[in-house]
């Protein structure tokens, strides 16, 4: 029973902090993409200046 109570407390802790962790993760991903994008595709950004909508369709 002690394990079950511990599990319930852990679940409460996770659910209360889930929104904070989600916002932190999305912010981290946005920063990572913004930093890595110019270094990852320098040729594509220099070659064409128009939007890349054709590549996604």
GROMACS .gro file of C-alpha atoms in nm:
model
   57
    1UNK     CA    1   0.000   0.000   0.000
    2UNK     CA    2   0.292   0.230   0.068
    3UNK     CA    3   0.412   0.182  -0.290
    4UNK     CA    4   0.066   0.266  -0.425
    5UNK     CA    5   0.054   0.587  -0.221
    6UNK     CA    6   0.401   0.681  -0.345
    7UNK     CA    7   0.291   0.615  -0.703
    8UNK     CA    8  -0.014   0.837  -0.656
    9UNK     CA    9   0.199   1.120  -0.520
   10UNK     CA   10   0.440   1.086  -0.810
   11UNK     CA   11   0.149   1.096  -1.055
   12UNK     CA   12   0.015   1.414  -0.893
   13UNK     CA   13   0.361   1.570  -0.912
   14UNK     CA   14   0.395   1.480  -1.282
   15UNK     CA   15   0.052   1.611  -1.378
   16UNK     CA   16   0.108   1.944  -1.200
   17UNK     CA   17   0.447   1.995  -1.365
   18UNK     CA   18   0.352   1.862  -1.709
   19UNK     CA   19   0.252   2.200  -1.853
   20UNK     CA   20   0.574   2.358  -1.725
   21UNK     CA   21   0.784   2.077  -1.872
   22UNK     CA   22   0.597   2.098  -2.202
   23UNK     CA   23   0.656   2.471  -2.235
   24UNK     CA   24   1.022   2.424  -2.141
   25UNK     CA   25   1.065   2.146  -2.399
   26UNK     CA   26   0.896   2.345  -2.676
   27UNK     CA   27   1.110   2.648  -2.596
   28UNK     CA   28   1.423   2.434  -2.603
   29UNK     CA   29   1.325   2.281  -2.937
   30UNK     CA   30   1.253   2.623  -3.087
   31UNK     CA   31   1.591   2.753  -2.970
   32UNK     CA   32   1.767   2.443  -3.103
   33UNK     CA   33   1.598   2.473  -3.443
   34UNK     CA   34   1.669   2.847  -3.463
   35UNK     CA   35   2.036   2.789  -3.380
   36UNK     CA   36   2.093   2.481  -3.596
   37UNK     CA   37   1.891   2.589  -3.902
   38UNK     CA   38   2.143   2.838  -4.050
   39UNK     CA   39   2.431   2.594  -3.998
   40UNK     CA   40   2.248   2.288  -4.126
   41UNK     CA   41   2.135   2.428  -4.463
   42UNK     CA   42   2.361   2.718  -4.563
   43UNK     CA   43   2.359   2.618  -4.932
   44UNK     CA   44   1.979   2.611  -4.957
   45UNK     CA   45   1.938   2.951  -4.791
   46UNK     CA   46   2.200   3.110  -5.016
   47UNK     CA   47   2.083   2.945  -5.338
   48UNK     CA   48   1.718   3.048  -5.329
   49UNK     CA   49   1.562   3.348  -5.159
   50UNK     CA   50   1.194   3.267  -5.225
   51UNK     CA   51   0.989   3.081  -4.960
   52UNK     CA   52   1.033   2.704  -4.944
   53UNK     CA   53   0.665   2.618  -4.988
   54UNK     CA   54   0.733   2.423  -5.307
   55UNK     CA   55   0.963   2.185  -5.121
   56UNK     CA   56   0.699   2.096  -4.862
   57UNK     CA   57   0.420   2.026  -5.112
   0.00000   0.00000   0.00000
